[in-house]
CSV table of C-alpha atoms in Angstrom, one decimal:
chain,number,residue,atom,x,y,z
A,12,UNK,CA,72.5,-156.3,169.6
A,13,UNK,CA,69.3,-154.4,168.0
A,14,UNK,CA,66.5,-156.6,166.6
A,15,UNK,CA,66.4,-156.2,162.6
A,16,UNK,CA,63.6,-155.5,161.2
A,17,UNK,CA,61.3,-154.7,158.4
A,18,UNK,CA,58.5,-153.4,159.8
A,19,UNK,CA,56.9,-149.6,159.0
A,20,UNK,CA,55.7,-149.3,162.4
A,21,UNK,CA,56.5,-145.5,163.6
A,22,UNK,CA,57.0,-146.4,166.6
A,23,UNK,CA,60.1,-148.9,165.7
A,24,UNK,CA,62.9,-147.9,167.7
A,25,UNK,CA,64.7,-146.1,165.7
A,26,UNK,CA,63.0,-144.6,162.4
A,27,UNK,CA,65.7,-143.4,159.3
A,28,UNK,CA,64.9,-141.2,157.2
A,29,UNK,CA,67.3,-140.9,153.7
A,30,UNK,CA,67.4,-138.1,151.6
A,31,UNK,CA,67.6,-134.1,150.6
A,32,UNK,CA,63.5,-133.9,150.2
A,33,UNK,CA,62.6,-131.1,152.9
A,34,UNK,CA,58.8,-131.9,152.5
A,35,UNK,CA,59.1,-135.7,153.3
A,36,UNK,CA,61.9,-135.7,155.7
A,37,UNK,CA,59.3,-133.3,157.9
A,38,UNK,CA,57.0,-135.6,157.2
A,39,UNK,CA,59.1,-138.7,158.4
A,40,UNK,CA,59.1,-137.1,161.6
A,41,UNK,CA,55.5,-136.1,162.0
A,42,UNK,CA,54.7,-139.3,161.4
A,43,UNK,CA,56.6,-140.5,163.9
A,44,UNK,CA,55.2,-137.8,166.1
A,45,UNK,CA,51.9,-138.2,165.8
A,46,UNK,CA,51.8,-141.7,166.2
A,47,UNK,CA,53.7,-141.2,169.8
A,48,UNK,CA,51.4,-138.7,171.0
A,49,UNK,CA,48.1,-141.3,169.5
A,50,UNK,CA,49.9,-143.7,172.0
A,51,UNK,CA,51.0,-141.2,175.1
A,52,UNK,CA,49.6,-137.7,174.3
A,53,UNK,CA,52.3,-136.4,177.3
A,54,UNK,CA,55.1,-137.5,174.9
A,55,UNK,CA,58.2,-135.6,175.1
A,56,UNK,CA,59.5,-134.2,171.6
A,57,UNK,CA,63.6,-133.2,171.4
A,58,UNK,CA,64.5,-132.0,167.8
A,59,UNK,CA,68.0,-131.4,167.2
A,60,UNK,CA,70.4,-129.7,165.1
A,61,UNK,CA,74.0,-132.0,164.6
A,62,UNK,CA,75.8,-128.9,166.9
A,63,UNK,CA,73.2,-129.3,169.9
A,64,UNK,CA,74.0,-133.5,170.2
A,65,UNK,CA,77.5,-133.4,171.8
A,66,UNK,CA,79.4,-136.2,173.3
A,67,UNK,CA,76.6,-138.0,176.3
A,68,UNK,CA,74.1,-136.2,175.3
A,69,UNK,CA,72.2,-138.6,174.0
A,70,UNK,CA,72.8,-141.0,176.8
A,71,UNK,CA,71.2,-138.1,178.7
A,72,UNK,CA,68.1,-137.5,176.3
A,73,UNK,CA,67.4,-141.7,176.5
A,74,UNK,CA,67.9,-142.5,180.1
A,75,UNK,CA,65.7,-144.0,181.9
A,76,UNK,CA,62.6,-141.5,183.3
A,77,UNK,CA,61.3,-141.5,186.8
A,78,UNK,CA,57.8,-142.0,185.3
A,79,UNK,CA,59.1,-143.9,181.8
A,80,UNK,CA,57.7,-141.5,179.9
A,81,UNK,CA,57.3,-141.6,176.6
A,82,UNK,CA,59.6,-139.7,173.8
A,83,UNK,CA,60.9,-139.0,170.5
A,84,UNK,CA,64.1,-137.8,169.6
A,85,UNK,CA,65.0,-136.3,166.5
A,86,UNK,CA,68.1,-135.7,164.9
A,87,UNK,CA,68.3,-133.6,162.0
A,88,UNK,CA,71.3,-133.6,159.6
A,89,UNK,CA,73.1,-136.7,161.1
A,90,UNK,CA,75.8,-136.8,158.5
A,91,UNK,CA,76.9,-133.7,160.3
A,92,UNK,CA,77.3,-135.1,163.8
A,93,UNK,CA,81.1,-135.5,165.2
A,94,UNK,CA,82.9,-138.2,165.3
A,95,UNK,CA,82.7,-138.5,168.9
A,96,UNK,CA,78.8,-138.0,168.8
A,97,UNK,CA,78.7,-141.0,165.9
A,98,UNK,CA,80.3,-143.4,168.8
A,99,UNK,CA,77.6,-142.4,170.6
A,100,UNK,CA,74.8,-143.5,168.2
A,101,UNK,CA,76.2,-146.2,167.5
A,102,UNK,CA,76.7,-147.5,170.7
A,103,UNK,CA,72.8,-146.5,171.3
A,104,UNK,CA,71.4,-148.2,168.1
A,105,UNK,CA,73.0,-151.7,169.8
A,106,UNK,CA,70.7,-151.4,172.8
A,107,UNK,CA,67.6,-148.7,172.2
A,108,UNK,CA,65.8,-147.6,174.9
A,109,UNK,CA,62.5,-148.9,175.9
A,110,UNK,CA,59.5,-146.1,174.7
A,111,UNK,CA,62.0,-143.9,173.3
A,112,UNK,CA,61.6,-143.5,169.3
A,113,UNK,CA,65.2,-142.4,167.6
A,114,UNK,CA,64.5,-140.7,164.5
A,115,UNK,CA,67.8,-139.9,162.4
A,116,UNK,CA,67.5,-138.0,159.3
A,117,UNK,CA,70.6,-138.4,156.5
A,118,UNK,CA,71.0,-136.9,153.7
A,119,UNK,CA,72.5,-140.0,152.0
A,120,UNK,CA,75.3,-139.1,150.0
A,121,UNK,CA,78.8,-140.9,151.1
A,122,UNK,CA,79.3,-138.2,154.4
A,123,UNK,CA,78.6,-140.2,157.5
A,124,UNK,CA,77.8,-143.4,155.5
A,125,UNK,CA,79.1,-145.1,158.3
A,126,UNK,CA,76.3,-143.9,160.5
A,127,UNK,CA,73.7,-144.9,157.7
A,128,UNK,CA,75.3,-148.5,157.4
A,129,UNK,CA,75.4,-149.1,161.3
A,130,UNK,CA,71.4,-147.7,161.2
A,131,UNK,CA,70.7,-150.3,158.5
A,132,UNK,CA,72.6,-153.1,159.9
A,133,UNK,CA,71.0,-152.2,163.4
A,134,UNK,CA,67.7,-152.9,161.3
A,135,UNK,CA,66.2,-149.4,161.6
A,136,UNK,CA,63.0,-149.0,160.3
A,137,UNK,CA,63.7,-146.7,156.5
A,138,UNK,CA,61.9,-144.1,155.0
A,139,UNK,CA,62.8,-142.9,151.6
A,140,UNK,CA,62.9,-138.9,151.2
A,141,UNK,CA,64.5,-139.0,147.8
A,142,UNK,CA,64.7,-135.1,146.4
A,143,UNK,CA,62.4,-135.1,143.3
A,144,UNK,CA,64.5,-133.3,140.3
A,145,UNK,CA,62.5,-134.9,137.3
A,146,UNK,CA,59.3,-133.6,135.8
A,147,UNK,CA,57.6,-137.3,136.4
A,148,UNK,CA,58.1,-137.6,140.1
A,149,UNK,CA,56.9,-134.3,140.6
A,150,UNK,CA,53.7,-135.7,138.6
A,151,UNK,CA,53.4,-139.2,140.3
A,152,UNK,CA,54.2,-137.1,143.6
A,153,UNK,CA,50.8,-135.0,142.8
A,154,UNK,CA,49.1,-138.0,142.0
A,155,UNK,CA,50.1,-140.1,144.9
A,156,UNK,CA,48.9,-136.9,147.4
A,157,UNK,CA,44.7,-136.9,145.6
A,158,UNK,CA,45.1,-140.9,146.2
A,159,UNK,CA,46.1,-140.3,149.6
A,160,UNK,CA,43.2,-137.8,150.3
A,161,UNK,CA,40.8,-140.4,148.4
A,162,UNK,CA,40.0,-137.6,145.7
A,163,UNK,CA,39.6,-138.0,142.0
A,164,UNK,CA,41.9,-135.7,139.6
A,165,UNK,CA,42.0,-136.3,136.0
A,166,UNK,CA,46.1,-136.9,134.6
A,167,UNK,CA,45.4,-134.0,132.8
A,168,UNK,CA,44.8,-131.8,135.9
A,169,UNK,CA,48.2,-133.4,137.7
A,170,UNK,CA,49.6,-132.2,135.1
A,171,UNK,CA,48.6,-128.7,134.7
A,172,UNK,CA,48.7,-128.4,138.4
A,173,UNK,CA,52.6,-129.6,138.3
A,174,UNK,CA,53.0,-127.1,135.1
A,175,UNK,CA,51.6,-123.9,137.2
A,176,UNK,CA,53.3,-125.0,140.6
A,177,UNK,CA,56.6,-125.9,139.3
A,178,UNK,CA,59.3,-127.8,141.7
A,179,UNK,CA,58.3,-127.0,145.3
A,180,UNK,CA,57.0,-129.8,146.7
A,181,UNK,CA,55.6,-128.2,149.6
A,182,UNK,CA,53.7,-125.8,147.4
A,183,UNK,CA,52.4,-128.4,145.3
A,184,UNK,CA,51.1,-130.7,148.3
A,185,UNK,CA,49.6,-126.8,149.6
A,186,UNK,CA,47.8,-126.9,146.2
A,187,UNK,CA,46.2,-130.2,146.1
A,188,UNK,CA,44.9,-129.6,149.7
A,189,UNK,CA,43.2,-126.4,148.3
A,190,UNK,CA,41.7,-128.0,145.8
A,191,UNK,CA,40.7,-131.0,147.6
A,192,UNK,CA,39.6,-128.9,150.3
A,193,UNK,CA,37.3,-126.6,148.1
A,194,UNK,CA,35.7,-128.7,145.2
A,195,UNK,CA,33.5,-131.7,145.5
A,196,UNK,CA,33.7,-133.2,142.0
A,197,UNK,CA,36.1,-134.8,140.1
A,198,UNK,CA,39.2,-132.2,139.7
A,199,UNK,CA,39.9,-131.6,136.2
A,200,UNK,CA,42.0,-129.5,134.1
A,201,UNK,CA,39.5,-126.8,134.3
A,202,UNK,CA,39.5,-126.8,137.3
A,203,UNK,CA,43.3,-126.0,137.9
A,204,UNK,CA,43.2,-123.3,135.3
A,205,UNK,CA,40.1,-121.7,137.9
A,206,UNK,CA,42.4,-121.6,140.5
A,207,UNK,CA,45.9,-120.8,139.3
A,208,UNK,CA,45.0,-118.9,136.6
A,209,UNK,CA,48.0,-116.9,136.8
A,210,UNK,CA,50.5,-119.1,137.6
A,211,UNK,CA,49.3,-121.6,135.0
A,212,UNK,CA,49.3,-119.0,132.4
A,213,UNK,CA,52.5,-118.2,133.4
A,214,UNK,CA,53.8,-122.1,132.5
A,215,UNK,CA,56.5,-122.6,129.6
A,216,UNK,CA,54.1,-125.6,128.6
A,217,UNK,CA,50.9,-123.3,128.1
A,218,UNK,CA,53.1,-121.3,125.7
A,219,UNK,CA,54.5,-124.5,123.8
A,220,UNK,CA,50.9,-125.9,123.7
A,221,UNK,CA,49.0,-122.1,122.3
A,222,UNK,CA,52.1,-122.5,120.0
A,223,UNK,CA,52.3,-125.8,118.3
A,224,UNK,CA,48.1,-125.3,118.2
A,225,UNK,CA,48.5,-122.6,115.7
A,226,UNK,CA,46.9,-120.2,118.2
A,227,UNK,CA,49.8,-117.4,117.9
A,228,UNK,CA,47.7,-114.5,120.0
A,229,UNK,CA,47.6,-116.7,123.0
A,230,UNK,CA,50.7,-118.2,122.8
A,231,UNK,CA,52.4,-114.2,122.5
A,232,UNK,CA,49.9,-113.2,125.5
A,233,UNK,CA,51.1,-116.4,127.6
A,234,UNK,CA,54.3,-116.0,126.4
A,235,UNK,CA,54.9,-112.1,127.3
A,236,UNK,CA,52.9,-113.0,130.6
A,237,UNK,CA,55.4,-116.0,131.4
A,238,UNK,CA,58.6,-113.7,130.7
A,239,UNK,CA,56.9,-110.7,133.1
A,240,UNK,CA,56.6,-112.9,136.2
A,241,UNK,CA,60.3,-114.0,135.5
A,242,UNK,CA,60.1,-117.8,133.8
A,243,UNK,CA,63.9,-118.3,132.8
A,244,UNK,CA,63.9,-117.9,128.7
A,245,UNK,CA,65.3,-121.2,128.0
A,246,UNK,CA,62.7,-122.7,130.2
A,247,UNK,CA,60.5,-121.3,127.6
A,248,UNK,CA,62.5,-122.8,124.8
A,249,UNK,CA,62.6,-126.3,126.1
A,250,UNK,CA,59.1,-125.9,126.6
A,251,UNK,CA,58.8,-125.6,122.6
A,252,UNK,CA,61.6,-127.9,121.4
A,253,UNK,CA,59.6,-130.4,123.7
A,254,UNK,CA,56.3,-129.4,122.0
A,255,UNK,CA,57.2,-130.2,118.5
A,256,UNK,CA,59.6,-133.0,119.2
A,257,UNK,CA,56.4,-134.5,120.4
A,258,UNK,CA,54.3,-133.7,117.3
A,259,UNK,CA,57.3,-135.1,114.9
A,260,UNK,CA,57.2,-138.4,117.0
A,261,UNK,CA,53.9,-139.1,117.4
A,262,UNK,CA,53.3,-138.2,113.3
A,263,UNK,CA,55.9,-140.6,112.3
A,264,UNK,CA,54.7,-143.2,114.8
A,265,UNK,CA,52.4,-146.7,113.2
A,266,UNK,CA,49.0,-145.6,112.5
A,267,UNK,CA,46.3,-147.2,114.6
A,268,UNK,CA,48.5,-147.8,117.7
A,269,UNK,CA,47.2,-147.8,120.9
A,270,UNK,CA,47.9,-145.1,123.3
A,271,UNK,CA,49.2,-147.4,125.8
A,272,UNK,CA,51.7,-148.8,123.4
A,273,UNK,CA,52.9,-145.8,121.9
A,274,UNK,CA,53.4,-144.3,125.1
A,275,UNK,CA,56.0,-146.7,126.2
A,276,UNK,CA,57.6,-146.7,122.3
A,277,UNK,CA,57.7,-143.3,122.3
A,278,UNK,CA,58.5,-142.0,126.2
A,279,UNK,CA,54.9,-140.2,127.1
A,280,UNK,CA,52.8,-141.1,129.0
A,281,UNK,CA,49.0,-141.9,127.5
A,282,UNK,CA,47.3,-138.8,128.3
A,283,UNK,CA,49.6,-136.8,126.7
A,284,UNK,CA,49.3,-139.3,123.1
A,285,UNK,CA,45.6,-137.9,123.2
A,286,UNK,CA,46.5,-134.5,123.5
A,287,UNK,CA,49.7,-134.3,120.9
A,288,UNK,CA,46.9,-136.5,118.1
A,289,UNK,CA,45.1,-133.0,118.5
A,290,UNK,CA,47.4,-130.7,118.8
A,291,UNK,CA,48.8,-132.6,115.6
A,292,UNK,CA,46.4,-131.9,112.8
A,293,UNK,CA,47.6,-129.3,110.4
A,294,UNK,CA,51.0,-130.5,111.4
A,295,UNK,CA,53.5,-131.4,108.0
A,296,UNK,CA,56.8,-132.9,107.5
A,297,UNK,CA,58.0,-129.5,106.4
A,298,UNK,CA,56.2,-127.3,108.9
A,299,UNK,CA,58.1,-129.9,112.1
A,300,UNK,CA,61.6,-128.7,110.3
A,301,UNK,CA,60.9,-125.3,110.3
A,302,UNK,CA,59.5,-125.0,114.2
A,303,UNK,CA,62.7,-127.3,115.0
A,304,UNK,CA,64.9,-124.5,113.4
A,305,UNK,CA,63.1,-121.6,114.7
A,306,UNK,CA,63.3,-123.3,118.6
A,307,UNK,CA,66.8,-123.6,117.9
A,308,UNK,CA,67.4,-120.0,116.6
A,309,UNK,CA,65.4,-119.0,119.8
A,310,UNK,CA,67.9,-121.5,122.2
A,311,UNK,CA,71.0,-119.7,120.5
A,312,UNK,CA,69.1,-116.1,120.6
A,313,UNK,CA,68.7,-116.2,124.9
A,314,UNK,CA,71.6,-117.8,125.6
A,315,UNK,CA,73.6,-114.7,124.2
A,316,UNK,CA,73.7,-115.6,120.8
A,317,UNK,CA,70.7,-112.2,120.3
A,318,UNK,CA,70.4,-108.9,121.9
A,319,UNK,CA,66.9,-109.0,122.8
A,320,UNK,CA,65.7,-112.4,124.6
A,321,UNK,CA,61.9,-111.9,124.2
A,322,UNK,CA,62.0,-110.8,120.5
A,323,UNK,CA,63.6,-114.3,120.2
A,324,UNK,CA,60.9,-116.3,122.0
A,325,UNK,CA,57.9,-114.2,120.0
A,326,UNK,CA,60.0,-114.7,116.6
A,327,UNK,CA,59.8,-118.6,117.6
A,328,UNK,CA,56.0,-118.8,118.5
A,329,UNK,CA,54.9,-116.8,115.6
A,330,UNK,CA,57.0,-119.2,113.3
A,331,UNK,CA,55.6,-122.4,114.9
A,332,UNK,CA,52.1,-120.7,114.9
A,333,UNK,CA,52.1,-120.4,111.4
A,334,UNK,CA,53.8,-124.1,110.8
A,335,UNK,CA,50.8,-125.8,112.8
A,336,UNK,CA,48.6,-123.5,110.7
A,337,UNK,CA,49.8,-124.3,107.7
A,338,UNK,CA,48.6,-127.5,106.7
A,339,UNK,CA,44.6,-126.5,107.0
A,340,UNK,CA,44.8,-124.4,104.4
């Protein structure tokens, strides 16, 4: 029976790799790759689909070689393998060859959780490739990839880099490289606004934060700029509800709190307490109910309950504009 283990060596016999995350699945197994080829640079590479792994083939692909030459063999997709082909993994995960590195990728859900199980139990080395649906991993995904280069970036500039990117990890990860790549300082939020302009421009948030700031002409020109290169309206909209939700919290919140602990009482993270306090001034009681009922005229106006979408949204910033406005007079 196969040796368990814990250890994150990439060359462990068989490497697992859980999850729907395209970016770090390929990454699983170019990890495993490279650190094959750093040990035998002649090292034989066999990627596979579930519907080129038949019945023996894997006995073929980890026989023993005439000159016991090093590979890697990668299965993509293993919840998708046969039945009969499962036997055969199985049976191989018992008794793994000598300088042959198994790497299996799963999606995880409950479709060849027997497979998964018998990897585990086998003590297959695991690698988590979880896909990253929420805002915050996206953020803590950008901030893990500067650490990881050994580069400075301000929380600020993770964030407007995740706000112009958006979900695609792979663009995102393209994006810090750029910018690591290019600029020797510290990266800020300036910095990001240099280099995706457009795209940040283009961000729901920028909208929501020219909005709740009382700066209407910027918020209409990111706003009309956001709808013309096709942000989803209620994007937009959740972009604002979130804006002002965050002014009425933090306003109604113990004066003289600390960042740190408001940011756990209230669900945001510290950089952002600095930012909403300024944002915040000129903010009243009043002028959070009326933004409130102008984003929710706007939710109901482009999701059918209006005929024109974009008069909605510009209705909404002009509204909130004049609401963060109206307590400096």
């Amino acid at each position: 029976m196969a040796r368990k283990t814990t250890t994150d060596d990439p060359l462990a016999p068989v490497t697992l790799a859980v999850g729907q995350e395209e970016l770090l699945l390929d990454r699983a197994v170019q990890q495993v790759v490279a650190a094959a080829r750093a040990a035998d640079p002649d090292t034989d590479v066999r990627d596979l689909m579930p519907d080129a792994l038949q019945p023996g083939t894997l006995a073929e692909l980890t026989s023993p070689s005439l000159f016991a030459e090093r590979k890697v063999v990668v299965v993509r997709n293993a919840q998708d393998l046969s039945a009969d082909t499962i036997k055969d993994v199985k049976g191989y995960l018992g008794t793994p060859a000598e300088e042959i590195t198994l790497v299996l990728l799963h999606a995880g859900g409950a479709k060849g959780k027997g497979l998964l199980d018998a990897a585990r139990k086998a003590g297959a080395r695991e690698v988590a490739c979880p896909k990253m649906t929420k805002p915050a991993d996206r953020l803590a995904f950008v901030r893990s990839e500067f650490r990881a280069t050994g580069r400075s970036a301000t929380p600020e500039a993770c964030q407007a880099l995740v706000d112009a990117i958006g979900s695609d990890l792979r663009e995102l990860a393209s994006a810090v490289s750029q910018l690591v790549a290019d600029v020797e300082s510290t990266i800020d939020e300036a910095v990001v606004a240099r280099y995706y302009t457009g795209r940040a421009e283009a961000s729901s948030f920028t909208v929501a934060d020219r909005a709740v700031e009382g700066r209407a002409a910027e918020a209409l020109e990111a706003l009309r700029w956001a709808v013309s290169t096709g942000v989803p309206p209620v994007l937009i909209t959740s972009a604002l509800a979130q804006g002002v939700r965050s002014i009425g919290k933090l306003a109604s919140a113990p004066r003289g709190a600390r960042p740190g602990d408001l940011a756990r009482e209230l669900g945001m993270p510290p950089w952002k307490i600095d930012r909403v306090r300024q944002q915040m001034r000129g903010w009243s009681a009043d002028g959070v109910a009326i933004a409130l009922r102008a984003v929710a005229e706007a939710d109901a106006g482009v999701k059918g309950g209006g005929d024109d979408p974009e008069y909605a949204l510009e209705k909404a910033v002009v509204t909130i504009a004049r609401a963060a406005r109206a307590g400096r007079r």
